[in-house]
mmCIF file of C-alpha atoms in Angstrom:
data_model
loop_
_atom_site.group_PDB
_atom_site.id
_atom_site.type_symbol
_atom_site.label_atom_id
_atom_site.label_comp_id
_atom_site.label_asym_id
_atom_site.label_seq_id
_atom_site.Cartn_x
_atom_site.Cartn_y
_atom_site.Cartn_z
ATOM 1 C CA MET A 30 0.000 0.000 0.000
ATOM 2 C CA GLU A 31 2.778 2.449 0.936
ATOM 3 C CA GLN A 32 4.509 1.835 -2.382
ATOM 4 C CA ALA A 33 1.324 2.559 -4.313
ATOM 5 C CA LEU A 34 0.738 5.804 -2.437
ATOM 6 C CA ASN A 35 4.300 6.964 -2.993
ATOM 7 C CA GLN A 36 3.730 6.801 -6.727
ATOM 8 C CA VAL A 37 1.334 9.756 -6.343
ATOM 9 C CA SER A 38 3.085 13.129 -6.165
ATOM 10 C CA TRP A 39 0.906 14.594 -3.428
ATOM 11 C CA PHE A 40 1.761 11.845 -0.935
ATOM 12 C CA ASP A 41 5.384 12.860 -0.368
ATOM 13 C CA LEU A 42 4.289 16.413 0.478
ATOM 14 C CA LEU A 43 2.224 15.275 3.452
ATOM 15 C CA PRO A 44 3.585 15.442 7.010
ATOM 16 C CA PRO A 45 5.117 12.074 8.023
ATOM 17 C CA PRO A 46 2.396 11.281 10.619
ATOM 18 C CA ILE A 47 -0.289 11.763 7.957
ATOM 19 C CA GLN A 48 1.615 9.517 5.556
ATOM 20 C CA THR A 49 1.693 6.825 8.236
ATOM 21 C CA VAL A 50 -2.047 7.037 8.901
ATOM 22 C CA LEU A 51 -2.902 6.830 5.199
ATOM 23 C CA SER A 52 -0.501 3.937 4.609
ATOM 24 C CA GLU A 53 -1.921 1.935 7.514
ATOM 25 C CA GLN A 54 -5.626 2.644 7.146
ATOM 26 C CA LEU A 55 -6.421 3.504 3.544
ATOM 27 C CA MET A 56 -6.753 0.199 1.750
ATOM 28 C CA ASP A 57 -7.883 1.474 -1.661
ATOM 29 C CA THR A 58 -7.003 4.791 -3.314
ATOM 30 C CA SER A 59 -8.553 4.105 -6.721
ATOM 31 C CA GLY A 60 -11.719 6.046 -5.959
ATOM 32 C CA LEU A 61 -10.117 8.732 -3.796
ATOM 33 C CA GLU A 62 -11.081 12.253 -4.890
ATOM 34 C CA GLU A 63 -10.160 14.486 -1.958
ATOM 35 C CA ILE A 64 -8.139 14.481 1.244
ATOM 36 C CA ARG A 65 -9.312 17.137 3.696
ATOM 37 C CA LEU A 66 -7.014 18.172 6.530
ATOM 38 C CA ARG A 67 -8.244 20.525 9.277
ATOM 39 C CA VAL A 68 -6.311 21.644 12.353
ATOM 40 C CA GLY A 69 -7.762 19.884 15.378
ATOM 41 C CA GLN A 70 -9.666 17.311 13.334
ATOM 42 C CA PRO A 71 -8.979 13.787 11.976
ATOM 43 C CA ILE A 72 -8.172 13.192 8.311
ATOM 44 C CA GLU A 73 -11.163 13.070 5.960
ATOM 45 C CA CYS A 74 -10.909 10.973 2.799
ATOM 46 C CA VAL A 75 -13.605 11.602 0.206
ATOM 47 C CA SER A 76 -14.577 9.364 -2.694
ATOM 48 C CA HIS A 77 -17.415 9.721 -5.179
ATOM 49 C CA GLU A 78 -19.817 7.759 -3.015
ATOM 50 C CA SER A 79 -18.615 8.214 0.571
ATOM 51 C CA SER A 80 -16.566 10.126 3.119
ATOM 52 C CA ARG A 81 -14.424 8.482 5.786
ATOM 53 C CA LEU A 82 -12.517 9.862 8.793
ATOM 54 C CA LEU A 83 -9.092 8.329 9.491
ATOM 55 C CA GLY A 84 -6.816 8.581 12.486
ATOM 56 C CA GLY A 85 -3.857 6.760 13.988
ATOM 57 C CA ARG A 86 -3.992 5.607 17.604
ATOM 58 C CA GLU A 87 -1.555 7.247 20.008
ATOM 59 C CA PRO A 88 -1.195 6.813 23.768
ATOM 60 C CA LYS A 89 -3.397 9.850 24.311
ATOM 61 C CA GLY A 90 -6.017 8.835 21.789
ATOM 62 C CA LEU A 91 -6.912 9.696 18.185
ATOM 63 C CA TYR A 92 -4.254 11.446 16.118
ATOM 64 C CA LEU A 93 -5.485 14.842 14.916
ATOM 65 C CA PHE A 94 -4.061 17.105 12.234
ATOM 66 C CA ASN A 95 -2.255 19.886 14.120
ATOM 67 C CA ARG A 96 -0.682 23.285 13.571
ATOM 68 C CA THR A 97 2.800 21.784 13.130
ATOM 69 C CA ASP A 98 1.413 19.527 10.403
ATOM 70 C CA ALA A 99 -0.284 22.528 8.739
ATOM 71 C CA ASN A 100 2.943 24.557 8.720
ATOM 72 C CA HIS A 101 4.874 21.577 7.332
ATOM 73 C CA LEU A 102 2.346 21.044 4.536
ATOM 74 C CA LEU A 103 2.206 24.730 3.576
ATOM 75 C CA ASN A 104 6.008 24.872 3.405
ATOM 76 C CA GLN A 105 6.058 21.791 1.209
ATOM 77 C CA LEU A 106 3.346 23.142 -1.105
ATOM 78 C CA SER A 107 5.057 26.525 -1.444
ATOM 79 C CA ARG A 108 8.573 25.083 -1.668
ATOM 80 C CA TYR A 109 9.439 26.956 1.527
ATOM 81 C CA SER A 110 8.693 30.292 -0.153
ATOM 82 C CA VAL A 111 5.183 31.345 0.829
ATOM 83 C CA TYR A 112 5.851 34.871 -0.426
ATOM 84 C CA ALA A 113 6.517 33.561 -3.960
ATOM 85 C CA TYR A 114 3.055 31.972 -3.985
ATOM 86 C CA GLU A 115 1.237 34.918 -2.436
ATOM 87 C CA GLU A 116 -1.042 35.484 -5.427
ATOM 88 C CA GLU A 117 -2.118 31.835 -5.575
ATOM 89 C CA ILE A 118 -2.668 31.753 -1.818
ATOM 90 C CA ARG A 119 -4.735 34.945 -2.075
ATOM 91 C CA GLN A 120 -7.020 33.107 -4.506
ATOM 92 C CA GLY A 121 -7.376 30.238 -2.056
ATOM 93 C CA PHE A 122 -5.564 27.400 -3.813
ATOM 94 C CA LEU A 123 -2.220 26.002 -4.958
ATOM 95 C CA THR A 124 -1.579 23.630 -7.857
ATOM 96 C CA ILE A 125 1.075 20.938 -7.498
ATOM 97 C CA ALA A 126 2.787 18.518 -9.858
ATOM 98 C CA GLY A 127 0.383 16.056 -11.430
ATOM 99 C CA GLY A 128 -2.408 18.607 -11.700
ATOM 100 C CA HIS A 129 -3.545 18.199 -8.086
ATOM 101 C CA ARG A 130 -5.152 21.315 -6.598
ATOM 102 C CA VAL A 131 -4.993 22.162 -2.914
ATOM 103 C CA GLY A 132 -7.730 24.418 -1.600
ATOM 104 C CA LEU A 133 -6.822 26.600 1.380
ATOM 105 C CA SER A 134 -8.730 28.370 4.119
ATOM 106 C CA GLY A 135 -7.733 30.328 7.188
ATOM 107 C CA LYS A 136 -7.717 33.997 8.184
ATOM 108 C CA ALA A 137 -8.216 36.442 5.326
ATOM 109 C CA ARG A 138 -6.163 39.637 5.436
ATOM 110 C CA ILE A 139 -8.255 42.453 3.981
ATOM 111 C CA VAL A 140 -6.747 45.651 2.536
ATOM 112 C CA ASP A 141 -9.004 48.333 1.043
ATOM 113 C CA GLY A 142 -11.900 45.910 1.026
ATOM 114 C CA GLN A 143 -9.994 43.262 -0.962
ATOM 115 C CA VAL A 144 -8.471 39.954 0.131
ATOM 116 C CA GLN A 145 -4.711 40.487 0.076
ATOM 117 C CA THR A 146 -3.680 37.065 1.345
ATOM 118 C CA LEU A 147 -4.601 34.201 3.660
ATOM 119 C CA GLN A 148 -2.886 33.864 7.013
ATOM 120 C CA ASP A 149 -2.946 31.170 9.713
ATOM 121 C CA ILE A 150 -3.987 28.587 7.117
ATOM 122 C CA SER A 151 -5.729 25.809 8.991
ATOM 123 C CA SER A 152 -7.622 23.771 6.363
ATOM 124 C CA PHE A 153 -6.359 22.027 3.235
ATOM 125 C CA ASN A 154 -8.430 20.258 0.600
ATOM 126 C CA ILE A 155 -6.214 18.140 -1.656
ATOM 127 C CA ARG A 156 -8.234 17.481 -4.804
ATOM 128 C CA ILE A 157 -6.639 14.526 -6.536
ATOM 129 C CA ALA A 158 -6.421 14.875 -10.298
ATOM 130 C CA LYS A 159 -6.928 11.775 -12.398
ATOM 131 C CA HIS A 160 -6.693 11.120 -16.085
ATOM 132 C CA VAL A 161 -10.210 10.310 -17.246
ATOM 133 C CA GLU A 162 -10.566 8.402 -20.497
ATOM 134 C CA LEU A 163 -13.340 9.853 -22.668
ATOM 135 C CA ASP A 164 -14.517 8.400 -25.946
ATOM 136 C CA THR A 165 -15.060 11.661 -27.797
ATOM 137 C CA SER A 166 -14.618 10.304 -31.321
ATOM 138 C CA LYS A 167 -18.380 10.565 -31.936
ATOM 139 C CA LEU A 168 -18.238 14.317 -31.330
ATOM 140 C CA TYR A 169 -16.235 15.121 -34.468
ATOM 141 C CA PRO A 170 -19.201 15.113 -36.881
ATOM 142 C CA TYR A 171 -21.145 17.452 -34.604
ATOM 143 C CA LEU A 172 -18.362 19.913 -33.787
ATOM 144 C CA TYR A 173 -16.262 20.098 -36.956
ATOM 145 C CA ASN A 174 -17.300 21.229 -40.430
ATOM 146 C CA GLN A 175 -14.395 22.799 -42.319
ATOM 147 C CA ARG A 176 -13.618 24.485 -38.992
ATOM 148 C CA TRP A 177 -14.235 23.887 -35.300
ATOM 149 C CA MET A 178 -17.627 25.286 -34.357
ATOM 150 C CA GLN A 179 -18.296 27.784 -31.589
ATOM 151 C CA THR A 180 -19.166 25.464 -28.707
ATOM 152 C CA VAL A 181 -20.381 25.881 -25.123
ATOM 153 C CA ILE A 182 -20.612 23.057 -22.586
ATOM 154 C CA VAL A 183 -23.425 23.323 -20.030
ATOM 155 C CA GLY A 184 -23.527 21.174 -16.907
ATOM 156 C CA SER A 185 -23.983 21.156 -13.160
ATOM 157 C CA PRO A 186 -20.998 21.099 -10.757
ATOM 158 C CA GLY A 187 -19.233 17.741 -10.864
ATOM 159 C CA SER A 188 -20.722 16.692 -14.206
ATOM 160 C CA GLY A 189 -17.324 16.735 -15.930
ATOM 161 C CA LYS A 190 -17.380 20.026 -17.857
ATOM 162 C CA THR A 191 -13.712 20.765 -17.304
ATOM 163 C CA THR A 192 -12.692 17.218 -18.245
ATOM 164 C CA LEU A 193 -14.644 17.416 -21.509
ATOM 165 C CA LEU A 194 -13.348 20.905 -22.261
ATOM 166 C CA ARG A 195 -9.787 19.678 -21.753
ATOM 167 C CA GLU A 196 -10.444 16.831 -24.193
ATOM 168 C CA LEU A 197 -11.852 19.230 -26.805
ATOM 169 C CA ALA A 198 -8.680 21.294 -26.513
ATOM 170 C CA ARG A 199 -6.586 18.179 -27.119
ATOM 171 C CA MET A 200 -8.772 17.192 -30.100
ATOM 172 C CA ALA A 201 -8.307 20.596 -31.733
ATOM 173 C CA SER A 202 -4.585 20.656 -31.028
ATOM 174 C CA THR A 203 -4.039 17.129 -32.341
ATOM 175 C CA GLY A 204 -6.499 16.868 -35.239
ATOM 176 C CA SER A 205 -7.443 13.557 -36.846
ATOM 177 C CA ASN A 206 -5.630 11.875 -39.701
ATOM 178 C CA SER A 207 -8.479 9.460 -40.366
ATOM 179 C CA LEU A 208 -11.002 12.310 -40.683
ATOM 180 C CA ASN A 209 -8.583 14.600 -42.512
ATOM 181 C CA ILE A 210 -8.767 17.236 -39.779
ATOM 182 C CA SER A 211 -5.526 19.148 -39.487
ATOM 183 C CA PRO A 212 -4.100 20.180 -36.086
ATOM 184 C CA LYS A 213 -4.967 23.730 -35.075
ATOM 185 C CA ARG A 214 -3.130 26.342 -33.056
ATOM 186 C CA THR A 215 -4.981 26.081 -29.763
ATOM 187 C CA VAL A 216 -4.696 28.399 -26.771
ATOM 188 C CA ILE A 217 -6.083 27.977 -23.262
ATOM 189 C CA VAL A 218 -6.793 30.837 -20.893
ATOM 190 C CA ASP A 219 -6.638 29.012 -17.569
ATOM 191 C CA GLU A 220 -7.639 31.506 -14.887
ATOM 192 C CA ARG A 221 -7.765 28.994 -12.034
ATOM 193 C CA SER A 222 -5.257 26.417 -13.330
ATOM 194 C CA GLU A 223 -7.982 23.806 -13.720
ATOM 195 C CA LEU A 224 -7.707 23.033 -17.426
ATOM 196 C CA ALA A 225 -3.961 22.624 -17.892
ATOM 197 C CA ALA A 226 -2.840 22.527 -14.233
ATOM 198 C CA SER A 227 0.369 24.313 -15.173
ATOM 199 C CA ILE A 228 3.432 24.137 -12.943
ATOM 200 C CA ASP A 229 5.981 26.897 -13.575
ATOM 201 C CA GLY A 230 4.122 27.689 -16.789
ATOM 202 C CA VAL A 231 4.181 24.127 -18.164
ATOM 203 C CA PRO A 232 0.897 22.131 -18.435
ATOM 204 C CA SER A 233 0.656 18.991 -16.284
ATOM 205 C CA PHE A 234 -1.857 17.389 -18.650
ATOM 206 C CA ASP A 235 -1.145 16.085 -22.146
ATOM 207 C CA LEU A 236 -3.019 18.546 -24.347
ATOM 208 C CA GLY A 237 -1.294 17.890 -27.643
ATOM 209 C CA ARG A 238 1.688 19.534 -29.309
ATOM 210 C CA ARG A 239 0.054 22.735 -30.529
ATOM 211 C CA ILE A 240 -1.183 24.084 -27.201
ATOM 212 C CA ASP A 241 -0.252 27.412 -25.641
ATOM 213 C CA VAL A 242 -1.469 28.134 -22.108
ATOM 214 C CA LEU A 243 -1.904 31.458 -20.328
ATOM 215 C CA ASP A 244 -2.069 30.530 -16.657
ATOM 216 C CA ARG A 245 -3.626 32.436 -13.724
ATOM 217 C CA CYS A 246 -4.831 35.317 -15.880
ATOM 218 C CA PRO A 247 -8.385 36.765 -15.720
ATOM 219 C CA LYS A 248 -10.384 35.314 -18.603
ATOM 220 C CA ALA A 249 -11.499 38.497 -20.339
ATOM 221 C CA GLU A 250 -8.048 40.068 -20.368
ATOM 222 C CA GLY A 251 -6.397 36.752 -21.168
ATOM 223 C CA MET A 252 -8.551 36.062 -24.217
ATOM 224 C CA MET A 253 -7.628 39.409 -25.758
ATOM 225 C CA MET A 254 -3.953 38.931 -24.902
ATOM 226 C CA MET A 255 -3.810 35.524 -26.579
ATOM 227 C CA ILE A 256 -5.657 36.662 -29.695
ATOM 228 C CA ARG A 257 -3.232 39.560 -30.130
ATOM 229 C CA SER A 258 -0.051 37.659 -29.335
ATOM 230 C CA MET A 259 -0.530 33.985 -30.279
ATOM 231 C CA ASN A 260 -2.720 34.084 -33.414
ATOM 232 C CA PRO A 261 -4.864 31.095 -32.370
ATOM 233 C CA ASP A 262 -7.252 29.056 -34.488
ATOM 234 C CA VAL A 263 -9.043 27.792 -31.362
ATOM 235 C CA LEU A 264 -9.430 29.439 -27.955
ATOM 236 C CA VAL A 265 -10.455 27.443 -24.867
ATOM 237 C CA VAL A 266 -11.748 29.001 -21.658
ATOM 238 C CA ASP A 267 -13.575 27.607 -18.628
ATOM 239 C CA GLU A 268 -16.538 28.972 -16.648
ATOM 240 C CA ILE A 269 -17.901 32.026 -18.428
ATOM 241 C CA GLY A 270 -19.630 34.049 -15.725
ATOM 242 C CA ARG A 271 -19.000 37.776 -15.965
ATOM 243 C CA ALA A 272 -20.131 40.396 -18.459
ATOM 244 C CA GLU A 273 -16.530 41.118 -19.479
ATOM 245 C CA ASP A 274 -15.995 37.378 -20.144
ATOM 246 C CA ALA A 275 -18.968 37.301 -22.515
ATOM 247 C CA GLU A 276 -17.835 40.475 -24.282
ATOM 248 C CA ALA A 277 -14.318 39.115 -24.825
ATOM 249 C CA LEU A 278 -15.710 35.796 -26.028
ATOM 250 C CA ASN A 279 -17.942 37.586 -28.518
ATOM 251 C CA GLU A 280 -14.987 39.608 -29.798
ATOM 252 C CA ALA A 281 -12.967 36.413 -30.230
ATOM 253 C CA THR A 282 -15.649 34.823 -32.400
ATOM 254 C CA MET A 283 -15.926 37.969 -34.525
ATOM 255 C CA ALA A 284 -12.157 37.816 -35.024
ATOM 256 C CA GLY A 285 -12.604 34.401 -36.657
ATOM 257 C CA VAL A 286 -11.378 32.332 -33.715
ATOM 258 C CA SER A 287 -13.241 29.142 -32.797
ATOM 259 C CA VAL A 288 -14.122 29.138 -29.094
ATOM 260 C CA PHE A 289 -14.728 26.251 -26.698
ATOM 261 C CA CYS A 290 -16.082 27.324 -23.316
ATOM 262 C CA SER A 291 -18.208 26.101 -20.426
ATOM 263 C CA VAL A 292 -20.836 27.451 -18.057
ATOM 264 C CA HIS A 293 -22.550 26.161 -14.916
ATOM 265 C CA GLY A 294 -26.199 25.263 -15.346
ATOM 266 C CA SER A 295 -28.702 22.548 -14.521
ATOM 267 C CA SER A 296 -30.697 23.221 -17.710
ATOM 268 C CA PHE A 297 -30.672 25.386 -20.819
ATOM 269 C CA SER A 298 -33.542 27.460 -19.475
ATOM 270 C CA ASP A 299 -31.512 28.128 -16.337
ATOM 271 C CA VAL A 300 -28.488 29.304 -18.327
ATOM 272 C CA LYS A 301 -30.489 31.412 -20.772
ATOM 273 C CA LYS A 302 -32.056 33.363 -17.902
ATOM 274 C CA ARG A 303 -28.712 34.790 -16.847
ATOM 275 C CA PRO A 304 -28.071 38.268 -18.284
ATOM 276 C CA VAL A 305 -24.467 37.417 -19.176
ATOM 277 C CA MET A 306 -25.399 34.343 -21.216
ATOM 278 C CA ARG A 307 -28.699 35.644 -22.574
ATOM 279 C CA SER A 308 -26.996 38.047 -24.962
ATOM 280 C CA LEU A 309 -24.705 35.308 -26.298
ATOM 281 C CA PHE A 310 -27.624 32.987 -26.963
ATOM 282 C CA ASN A 311 -29.796 35.763 -28.415
ATOM 283 C CA ASP A 312 -26.985 36.711 -30.799
ATOM 284 C CA LYS A 313 -26.537 33.023 -31.697
ATOM 285 C CA VAL A 314 -22.832 33.169 -30.933
ATOM 286 C CA PHE A 315 -22.672 29.399 -30.387
ATOM 287 C CA ASP A 316 -23.047 26.897 -33.197
ATOM 288 C CA ARG A 317 -23.237 23.985 -30.777
ATOM 289 C CA ILE A 318 -24.522 23.665 -27.224
ATOM 290 C CA LEU A 319 -23.479 20.540 -25.314
ATOM 291 C CA PHE A 320 -25.531 19.616 -22.271
ATOM 292 C CA LEU A 321 -23.542 17.279 -20.033
ATOM 293 C CA SER A 322 -25.268 14.905 -17.610
ATOM 294 C CA THR A 323 -24.346 11.757 -15.690
ATOM 295 C CA PRO A 324 -27.260 9.287 -15.679
ATOM 296 C CA ARG A 325 -26.276 6.095 -13.845
ATOM 297 C CA ASN A 326 -22.768 7.544 -13.390
ATOM 298 C CA ARG A 327 -22.181 7.618 -17.174
ATOM 299 C CA ARG A 328 -21.256 10.847 -18.910
ATOM 300 C CA GLN A 329 -23.846 11.671 -21.537
ATOM 301 C CA VAL A 330 -23.712 14.576 -23.971
ATOM 302 C CA SER A 331 -26.861 15.989 -25.560
ATOM 303 C CA ILE A 332 -25.970 18.094 -28.594
ATOM 304 C CA TYR A 333 -28.045 21.056 -29.769
ATOM 305 C CA ASP A 334 -27.941 23.870 -32.267
ATOM 306 C CA HIS A 335 -30.195 26.902 -31.836
ATOM 307 C CA SER A 336 -33.343 25.184 -33.011
ATOM 308 C CA GLN A 337 -33.189 21.475 -32.211
ATOM 309 C CA GLN A 338 -31.459 18.552 -30.602
ATOM 310 C CA LEU A 339 -28.948 16.975 -32.974
ATOM 311 C CA GLY A 340 -28.019 13.866 -31.030
ATOM 312 C CA VAL A 341 -27.151 12.188 -27.741
ATOM 313 C CA ILE A 342 -23.906 10.275 -27.174
ATOM 314 C CA SER A 343 -22.162 8.605 -24.262
ATOM 315 C CA ILE A 344 -18.485 9.417 -23.703
#
């Protein structure tokens, strides 16, 4: 068990007592999605279907995550240079090798009404990244016709929007010899390091050979920067939510760039009610709308244009 855990990059960053508890008590890591560590509390391991508290027995009772452990983990995550990661910490997360994201909480330091940084960090949520195999080959006929179509993915939290968006980026960057689709210059504006999970500017995920990533940059500004500087064929951006995001996206499409993006929503009617998205739908900016759902734990994509449903596929 210990050998298997040590093959995962996040394990070696944990304080030694936490490593011991996980090695002794966690029998199966295949379904592990999160490890939550809170000062004064036992370790919480979260899978898709359950949550379990772990702790190692000591003479005085149950081992609890403590302040020393928290300081050790923060130093490991920041490579003993918290100041160098101040901006990431201010946003409440760090990304580590392998694409794993660590959410942070503690005491917010406020300056002029804005969060400047987090201090006395006492909670860590290690979200374990996994490579998810998707069979997206059936999407080509719906999304490509002489060019990649303007596409938005709609889905509720946890439905797999980011995973599918990442796969679309790889498809555009790689192309398809069998379908005579040439690789395209593809750029990702990755405001929260979720799509590419870049470390020191280099993506952790395999996104193809024609990918350029702008990491930790606000979406609206980043889209305009990449269009001006990188001359993309395809632009990929996650979680459209602000008016400036929609405006930049609209400008990108008018510049002849194909856009893949995503938005939270439980239904099309829900999304269309939002002022930010309403204008994009009213102007028919998107050629394709993909509604992502997970019936019986299977990812299913319903594909629409502006007037009708075009098909339903499982991926």
